[in-house]
Protein backbone atom coordinates (compact mmCIF):
# COMPACT_ATOMS: atom_id res chain seq x y z
CA UNK A 1 0.00 0.00 0.00
CA UNK A 2 1.34 3.42 -0.98
CA UNK A 3 2.01 5.86 1.84
CA UNK A 4 2.49 9.56 1.21
CA UNK A 5 5.52 10.98 3.02
CA UNK A 6 7.23 14.26 3.77
CA UNK A 7 10.99 14.21 4.29
CA UNK A 8 12.46 17.21 6.10
CA UNK A 9 16.21 17.75 6.03
CA UNK A 10 18.76 19.60 8.10
CA UNK A 11 22.26 20.06 6.80
CA UNK A 12 21.76 20.68 3.10
CA UNK A 13 22.13 23.87 1.07
CA UNK A 14 23.35 26.05 3.93
CA UNK A 15 26.96 26.43 2.89
CA UNK A 16 29.54 25.60 0.29
CA UNK A 17 30.12 21.99 1.37
CA UNK A 18 26.51 20.81 1.63
CA UNK A 19 25.10 21.73 -1.78
CA UNK A 20 22.28 19.47 -2.94
CA UNK A 21 20.53 20.72 -6.09
CA UNK A 22 16.89 19.88 -5.45
CA UNK A 23 16.17 18.99 -9.09
CA UNK A 24 18.97 16.42 -8.96
CA UNK A 25 17.75 15.12 -5.61
CA UNK A 26 14.28 14.68 -7.10
CA UNK A 27 15.78 12.63 -9.93
CA UNK A 28 18.00 10.56 -7.61
CA UNK A 29 15.12 9.68 -5.27
CA UNK A 30 12.84 8.84 -8.21
CA UNK A 31 15.52 6.51 -9.58
CA UNK A 32 15.55 4.74 -6.18
CA UNK A 33 11.85 3.93 -6.57
CA UNK A 34 10.16 6.78 -4.71
CA UNK A 35 7.09 7.93 -6.61
CA UNK A 36 5.72 11.40 -7.28
CA UNK A 37 8.78 13.12 -5.81
CA UNK A 38 8.20 16.87 -5.35
CA UNK A 39 10.16 19.42 -3.38
CA UNK A 40 9.78 22.87 -1.91
CA UNK A 41 12.57 25.24 -1.02
CA UNK A 42 16.30 24.73 -0.97
CA UNK A 43 16.34 23.80 2.74
CA UNK A 44 15.05 20.34 1.95
CA UNK A 45 11.36 19.59 2.05
CA UNK A 46 10.48 16.63 -0.17
CA UNK A 47 7.13 14.88 -0.63
CA UNK A 48 6.80 11.44 -2.22
CA UNK A 49 4.95 8.12 -2.09
CA UNK A 50 6.34 4.69 -1.30
CA UNK A 51 5.40 1.23 -0.08
CA UNK A 52 8.62 1.05 1.97
CA UNK A 53 8.57 1.48 5.76
CA UNK A 54 9.93 4.56 7.51
CA UNK A 55 13.18 3.05 8.82
CA UNK A 56 14.15 1.67 5.43
CA UNK A 57 13.11 4.91 3.71
CA UNK A 58 15.22 7.02 6.03
CA UNK A 59 18.27 4.86 5.33
CA UNK A 60 17.60 4.83 1.58
CA UNK A 61 17.30 8.63 1.47
CA UNK A 62 20.41 9.23 3.58
CA UNK A 63 22.49 6.75 1.57
CA UNK A 64 21.29 8.21 -1.72
CA UNK A 65 22.20 11.76 -0.70
CA UNK A 66 25.58 10.64 0.66
CA UNK A 67 26.40 8.73 -2.53
CA UNK A 68 25.12 11.34 -5.00
CA UNK A 69 26.12 14.57 -3.24
CA UNK A 70 28.64 13.60 -0.52
CA UNK A 71 26.40 15.21 2.11
CA UNK A 72 25.06 13.55 5.27
CA UNK A 73 21.89 15.39 6.29
CA UNK A 74 19.64 14.71 9.22
CA UNK A 75 16.23 13.48 8.11
CA UNK A 76 12.81 13.41 9.73
CA UNK A 77 10.05 11.53 7.89
CA UNK A 78 6.40 12.36 8.47
CA UNK A 79 3.37 10.66 6.97
CA UNK A 80 1.03 12.97 5.08
CA UNK A 81 -1.82 12.41 7.55
CA UNK A 82 0.41 13.25 10.50
CA UNK A 83 1.65 16.40 8.76
CA UNK A 84 -1.93 17.47 8.08
CA UNK A 85 -2.85 16.86 11.74
CA UNK A 86 0.10 18.98 12.86
CA UNK A 87 -1.07 21.79 10.57
CA UNK A 88 -4.67 21.57 11.79
CA UNK A 89 -3.66 21.51 15.46
CA UNK A 90 -1.62 24.75 15.41
CA UNK A 91 -2.30 26.20 18.88
CA UNK A 92 -1.10 29.67 17.83
CA UNK A 93 -3.19 30.51 14.74
CA UNK A 94 -3.38 34.23 15.62
CA UNK A 95 0.39 34.69 16.01
CA UNK A 96 2.45 36.10 13.13
CA UNK A 97 3.49 33.12 10.95
CA UNK A 98 7.22 33.85 11.23
CA UNK A 99 6.95 33.85 15.04
CA UNK A 100 5.52 30.32 15.19
CA UNK A 101 7.93 27.44 14.79
CA UNK A 102 7.00 23.79 14.50
CA UNK A 103 9.56 21.19 15.50
CA UNK A 104 8.66 18.02 13.64
CA UNK A 105 9.59 15.08 15.87
CA UNK A 106 11.08 11.83 14.60
CA UNK A 107 9.10 10.02 17.29
CA UNK A 108 7.22 10.88 20.47
CA UNK A 109 9.53 12.07 23.25
CA UNK A 110 9.99 9.53 26.03
CA UNK A 111 11.16 11.84 28.81
CA UNK A 112 11.14 15.47 27.74
CA UNK A 113 12.71 17.79 30.29
CA UNK A 114 9.72 20.05 30.96
CA UNK A 115 11.40 21.74 33.92
CA UNK A 116 14.34 22.89 31.79
CA UNK A 117 12.03 23.86 28.93
CA UNK A 118 10.19 26.20 31.27
CA UNK A 119 13.50 27.48 32.64
CA UNK A 120 14.76 28.48 29.18
CA UNK A 121 11.42 29.82 27.94
CA UNK A 122 11.33 33.61 27.72
CA UNK A 123 8.40 35.33 29.41
CA UNK A 124 6.87 36.23 26.03
CA UNK A 125 7.29 32.72 24.58
CA UNK A 126 4.74 29.91 24.61
CA UNK A 127 5.12 26.26 23.73
CA UNK A 128 2.86 23.24 23.31
CA UNK A 129 4.11 19.66 22.90
CA UNK A 130 2.12 16.95 21.13
CA UNK A 131 3.12 13.41 20.15
CA UNK A 132 4.54 14.56 16.82
CA UNK A 133 5.38 18.25 17.19
CA UNK A 134 6.60 20.99 19.44
CA UNK A 135 4.92 24.30 18.66
CA UNK A 136 6.93 27.33 19.78
CA UNK A 137 5.64 30.88 19.60
CA UNK A 138 8.56 33.24 20.00
CA UNK A 139 8.29 36.97 19.27
CA UNK A 140 12.07 37.33 19.49
CA UNK A 141 14.43 36.30 16.73
CA UNK A 142 14.44 32.50 16.59
CA UNK A 143 18.22 32.13 17.05
CA UNK A 144 18.05 34.34 20.16
CA UNK A 145 15.46 32.14 21.86
CA UNK A 146 17.14 30.10 24.58
CA UNK A 147 14.40 27.47 24.34
CA UNK A 148 14.60 27.26 20.54
CA UNK A 149 18.31 26.51 20.50
CA UNK A 150 17.95 23.83 23.21
CA UNK A 151 14.65 22.26 22.17
CA UNK A 152 16.04 19.11 20.56
CA UNK A 153 18.27 18.29 23.53
CA UNK A 154 15.51 19.01 26.05
CA UNK A 155 13.01 16.88 24.15
CA UNK A 156 15.48 14.02 23.82
CA UNK A 157 14.42 13.21 20.26
CA UNK A 158 15.58 14.23 16.79
CA UNK A 159 13.45 17.05 15.46
CA UNK A 160 13.62 19.67 12.74
CA UNK A 161 12.09 23.15 13.04
CA UNK A 162 10.22 25.05 10.36
CA UNK A 163 8.47 28.43 10.61
CA UNK A 164 4.71 28.48 10.19
CA UNK A 165 5.28 30.34 6.92
CA UNK A 166 7.40 27.41 5.69
CA UNK A 167 4.85 24.88 6.97
CA UNK A 168 2.11 26.66 5.02
CA UNK A 169 4.24 26.53 1.87
CA UNK A 170 5.20 22.87 2.41
CA UNK A 171 1.51 22.04 2.76
CA UNK A 172 1.12 22.83 -0.94
CA UNK A 173 3.22 19.76 -1.77
CA UNK A 174 0.20 17.64 -0.87
CA UNK A 175 -2.38 19.62 -2.88
mmCIF file of C-alpha atoms in Angstrom:
data_model
loop_
_atom_site.group_PDB
_atom_site.id
_atom_site.type_symbol
_atom_site.label_atom_id
_atom_site.label_comp_id
_atom_site.label_asym_id
_atom_site.label_seq_id
_atom_site.Cartn_x
_atom_site.Cartn_y
_atom_site.Cartn_z
ATOM 1 C CA UNK A 1 0.000 0.000 0.000
ATOM 2 C CA UNK A 2 1.335 3.423 -0.975
ATOM 3 C CA UNK A 3 2.013 5.858 1.841
ATOM 4 C CA UNK A 4 2.490 9.563 1.207
ATOM 5 C CA UNK A 5 5.521 10.981 3.024
ATOM 6 C CA UNK A 6 7.230 14.262 3.766
ATOM 7 C CA UNK A 7 10.991 14.215 4.292
ATOM 8 C CA UNK A 8 12.461 17.207 6.102
ATOM 9 C CA UNK A 9 16.213 17.747 6.030
ATOM 10 C CA UNK A 10 18.765 19.603 8.095
ATOM 11 C CA UNK A 11 22.259 20.057 6.796
ATOM 12 C CA UNK A 12 21.759 20.685 3.104
ATOM 13 C CA UNK A 13 22.129 23.872 1.069
ATOM 14 C CA UNK A 14 23.345 26.048 3.931
ATOM 15 C CA UNK A 15 26.959 26.426 2.894
ATOM 16 C CA UNK A 16 29.545 25.601 0.290
ATOM 17 C CA UNK A 17 30.117 21.991 1.371
ATOM 18 C CA UNK A 18 26.512 20.809 1.628
ATOM 19 C CA UNK A 19 25.104 21.731 -1.780
ATOM 20 C CA UNK A 20 22.282 19.470 -2.940
ATOM 21 C CA UNK A 21 20.528 20.718 -6.094
ATOM 22 C CA UNK A 22 16.890 19.885 -5.445
ATOM 23 C CA UNK A 23 16.175 18.994 -9.087
ATOM 24 C CA UNK A 24 18.973 16.419 -8.964
ATOM 25 C CA UNK A 25 17.753 15.121 -5.607
ATOM 26 C CA UNK A 26 14.284 14.681 -7.102
ATOM 27 C CA UNK A 27 15.781 12.627 -9.933
ATOM 28 C CA UNK A 28 18.001 10.560 -7.613
ATOM 29 C CA UNK A 29 15.118 9.684 -5.274
ATOM 30 C CA UNK A 30 12.845 8.843 -8.208
ATOM 31 C CA UNK A 31 15.518 6.509 -9.579
ATOM 32 C CA UNK A 32 15.552 4.738 -6.185
ATOM 33 C CA UNK A 33 11.851 3.925 -6.566
ATOM 34 C CA UNK A 34 10.163 6.779 -4.714
ATOM 35 C CA UNK A 35 7.088 7.928 -6.606
ATOM 36 C CA UNK A 36 5.723 11.400 -7.278
ATOM 37 C CA UNK A 37 8.783 13.124 -5.813
ATOM 38 C CA UNK A 38 8.203 16.867 -5.349
ATOM 39 C CA UNK A 39 10.163 19.423 -3.379
ATOM 40 C CA UNK A 40 9.776 22.866 -1.909
ATOM 41 C CA UNK A 41 12.572 25.238 -1.015
ATOM 42 C CA UNK A 42 16.304 24.727 -0.967
ATOM 43 C CA UNK A 43 16.340 23.802 2.736
ATOM 44 C CA UNK A 44 15.048 20.341 1.948
ATOM 45 C CA UNK A 45 11.360 19.589 2.048
ATOM 46 C CA UNK A 46 10.482 16.629 -0.170
ATOM 47 C CA UNK A 47 7.126 14.881 -0.628
ATOM 48 C CA UNK A 48 6.798 11.440 -2.224
ATOM 49 C CA UNK A 49 4.951 8.121 -2.090
ATOM 50 C CA UNK A 50 6.345 4.686 -1.301
ATOM 51 C CA UNK A 51 5.397 1.234 -0.076
ATOM 52 C CA UNK A 52 8.619 1.050 1.966
ATOM 53 C CA UNK A 53 8.568 1.477 5.759
ATOM 54 C CA UNK A 54 9.934 4.558 7.507
ATOM 55 C CA UNK A 55 13.185 3.052 8.822
ATOM 56 C CA UNK A 56 14.147 1.670 5.426
ATOM 57 C CA UNK A 57 13.111 4.909 3.712
ATOM 58 C CA UNK A 58 15.224 7.020 6.031
ATOM 59 C CA UNK A 59 18.274 4.859 5.327
ATOM 60 C CA UNK A 60 17.604 4.833 1.577
ATOM 61 C CA UNK A 61 17.300 8.626 1.467
ATOM 62 C CA UNK A 62 20.414 9.234 3.583
ATOM 63 C CA UNK A 63 22.495 6.753 1.570
ATOM 64 C CA UNK A 64 21.288 8.211 -1.724
ATOM 65 C CA UNK A 65 22.203 11.758 -0.697
ATOM 66 C CA UNK A 66 25.579 10.641 0.662
ATOM 67 C CA UNK A 67 26.404 8.735 -2.532
ATOM 68 C CA UNK A 68 25.124 11.336 -4.996
ATOM 69 C CA UNK A 69 26.116 14.567 -3.239
ATOM 70 C CA UNK A 70 28.643 13.602 -0.521
ATOM 71 C CA UNK A 71 26.401 15.213 2.112
ATOM 72 C CA UNK A 72 25.062 13.553 5.266
ATOM 73 C CA UNK A 73 21.890 15.389 6.293
ATOM 74 C CA UNK A 74 19.639 14.707 9.220
ATOM 75 C CA UNK A 75 16.231 13.478 8.112
ATOM 76 C CA UNK A 76 12.807 13.408 9.731
ATOM 77 C CA UNK A 77 10.045 11.528 7.886
ATOM 78 C CA UNK A 78 6.398 12.361 8.473
ATOM 79 C CA UNK A 79 3.373 10.659 6.972
ATOM 80 C CA UNK A 80 1.029 12.966 5.077
ATOM 81 C CA UNK A 81 -1.823 12.414 7.547
ATOM 82 C CA UNK A 82 0.410 13.253 10.503
ATOM 83 C CA UNK A 83 1.652 16.398 8.764
ATOM 84 C CA UNK A 84 -1.933 17.465 8.077
ATOM 85 C CA UNK A 85 -2.855 16.859 11.741
ATOM 86 C CA UNK A 86 0.098 18.980 12.864
ATOM 87 C CA UNK A 87 -1.071 21.785 10.566
ATOM 88 C CA UNK A 88 -4.673 21.566 11.786
ATOM 89 C CA UNK A 89 -3.660 21.514 15.462
ATOM 90 C CA UNK A 90 -1.625 24.751 15.410
ATOM 91 C CA UNK A 91 -2.299 26.200 18.881
ATOM 92 C CA UNK A 92 -1.102 29.673 17.831
ATOM 93 C CA UNK A 93 -3.192 30.515 14.736
ATOM 94 C CA UNK A 94 -3.378 34.227 15.616
ATOM 95 C CA UNK A 95 0.387 34.691 16.012
ATOM 96 C CA UNK A 96 2.451 36.099 13.128
ATOM 97 C CA UNK A 97 3.493 33.119 10.947
ATOM 98 C CA UNK A 98 7.218 33.848 11.232
ATOM 99 C CA UNK A 99 6.948 33.848 15.042
ATOM 100 C CA UNK A 100 5.516 30.321 15.186
ATOM 101 C CA UNK A 101 7.932 27.436 14.786
ATOM 102 C CA UNK A 102 7.000 23.794 14.503
ATOM 103 C CA UNK A 103 9.563 21.187 15.500
ATOM 104 C CA UNK A 104 8.656 18.016 13.637
ATOM 105 C CA UNK A 105 9.589 15.077 15.871
ATOM 106 C CA UNK A 106 11.081 11.828 14.603
ATOM 107 C CA UNK A 107 9.102 10.015 17.294
ATOM 108 C CA UNK A 108 7.217 10.875 20.470
ATOM 109 C CA UNK A 109 9.532 12.067 23.246
ATOM 110 C CA UNK A 110 9.988 9.526 26.026
ATOM 111 C CA UNK A 111 11.165 11.838 28.807
ATOM 112 C CA UNK A 112 11.140 15.474 27.740
ATOM 113 C CA UNK A 113 12.709 17.792 30.292
ATOM 114 C CA UNK A 114 9.715 20.047 30.961
ATOM 115 C CA UNK A 115 11.403 21.739 33.915
ATOM 116 C CA UNK A 116 14.339 22.889 31.792
ATOM 117 C CA UNK A 117 12.035 23.858 28.929
ATOM 118 C CA UNK A 118 10.193 26.201 31.268
ATOM 119 C CA UNK A 119 13.500 27.483 32.644
ATOM 120 C CA UNK A 120 14.757 28.482 29.183
ATOM 121 C CA UNK A 121 11.416 29.817 27.936
ATOM 122 C CA UNK A 122 11.325 33.610 27.724
ATOM 123 C CA UNK A 123 8.400 35.333 29.407
ATOM 124 C CA UNK A 124 6.869 36.227 26.032
ATOM 125 C CA UNK A 125 7.287 32.721 24.579
ATOM 126 C CA UNK A 126 4.743 29.912 24.607
ATOM 127 C CA UNK A 127 5.116 26.265 23.728
ATOM 128 C CA UNK A 128 2.862 23.240 23.306
ATOM 129 C CA UNK A 129 4.113 19.664 22.901
ATOM 130 C CA UNK A 130 2.120 16.946 21.129
ATOM 131 C CA UNK A 131 3.119 13.410 20.154
ATOM 132 C CA UNK A 132 4.536 14.557 16.816
ATOM 133 C CA UNK A 133 5.376 18.245 17.192
ATOM 134 C CA UNK A 134 6.604 20.995 19.444
ATOM 135 C CA UNK A 135 4.924 24.303 18.657
ATOM 136 C CA UNK A 136 6.934 27.327 19.784
ATOM 137 C CA UNK A 137 5.636 30.881 19.602
ATOM 138 C CA UNK A 138 8.556 33.242 20.002
ATOM 139 C CA UNK A 139 8.289 36.973 19.266
ATOM 140 C CA UNK A 140 12.072 37.329 19.493
ATOM 141 C CA UNK A 141 14.433 36.303 16.728
ATOM 142 C CA UNK A 142 14.444 32.499 16.594
ATOM 143 C CA UNK A 143 18.220 32.130 17.055
ATOM 144 C CA UNK A 144 18.054 34.340 20.162
ATOM 145 C CA UNK A 145 15.461 32.140 21.857
ATOM 146 C CA UNK A 146 17.136 30.098 24.583
ATOM 147 C CA UNK A 147 14.402 27.467 24.340
ATOM 148 C CA UNK A 148 14.599 27.262 20.541
ATOM 149 C CA UNK A 149 18.315 26.508 20.500
ATOM 150 C CA UNK A 150 17.951 23.835 23.214
ATOM 151 C CA UNK A 151 14.647 22.257 22.168
ATOM 152 C CA UNK A 152 16.035 19.108 20.564
ATOM 153 C CA UNK A 153 18.273 18.294 23.530
ATOM 154 C CA UNK A 154 15.512 19.012 26.054
ATOM 155 C CA UNK A 155 13.008 16.877 24.153
ATOM 156 C CA UNK A 156 15.483 14.019 23.825
ATOM 157 C CA UNK A 157 14.422 13.215 20.260
ATOM 158 C CA UNK A 158 15.584 14.230 16.792
ATOM 159 C CA UNK A 159 13.452 17.050 15.464
ATOM 160 C CA UNK A 160 13.617 19.670 12.743
ATOM 161 C CA UNK A 161 12.091 23.145 13.041
ATOM 162 C CA UNK A 162 10.217 25.055 10.362
ATOM 163 C CA UNK A 163 8.472 28.434 10.614
ATOM 164 C CA UNK A 164 4.714 28.478 10.190
ATOM 165 C CA UNK A 165 5.283 30.339 6.916
ATOM 166 C CA UNK A 166 7.398 27.406 5.694
ATOM 167 C CA UNK A 167 4.847 24.883 6.971
ATOM 168 C CA UNK A 168 2.109 26.658 5.017
ATOM 169 C CA UNK A 169 4.236 26.526 1.868
ATOM 170 C CA UNK A 170 5.204 22.865 2.412
ATOM 171 C CA UNK A 171 1.513 22.038 2.765
ATOM 172 C CA UNK A 172 1.118 22.830 -0.938
ATOM 173 C CA UNK A 173 3.218 19.756 -1.774
ATOM 174 C CA UNK A 174 0.195 17.635 -0.874
ATOM 175 C CA UNK A 175 -2.375 19.619 -2.878
#
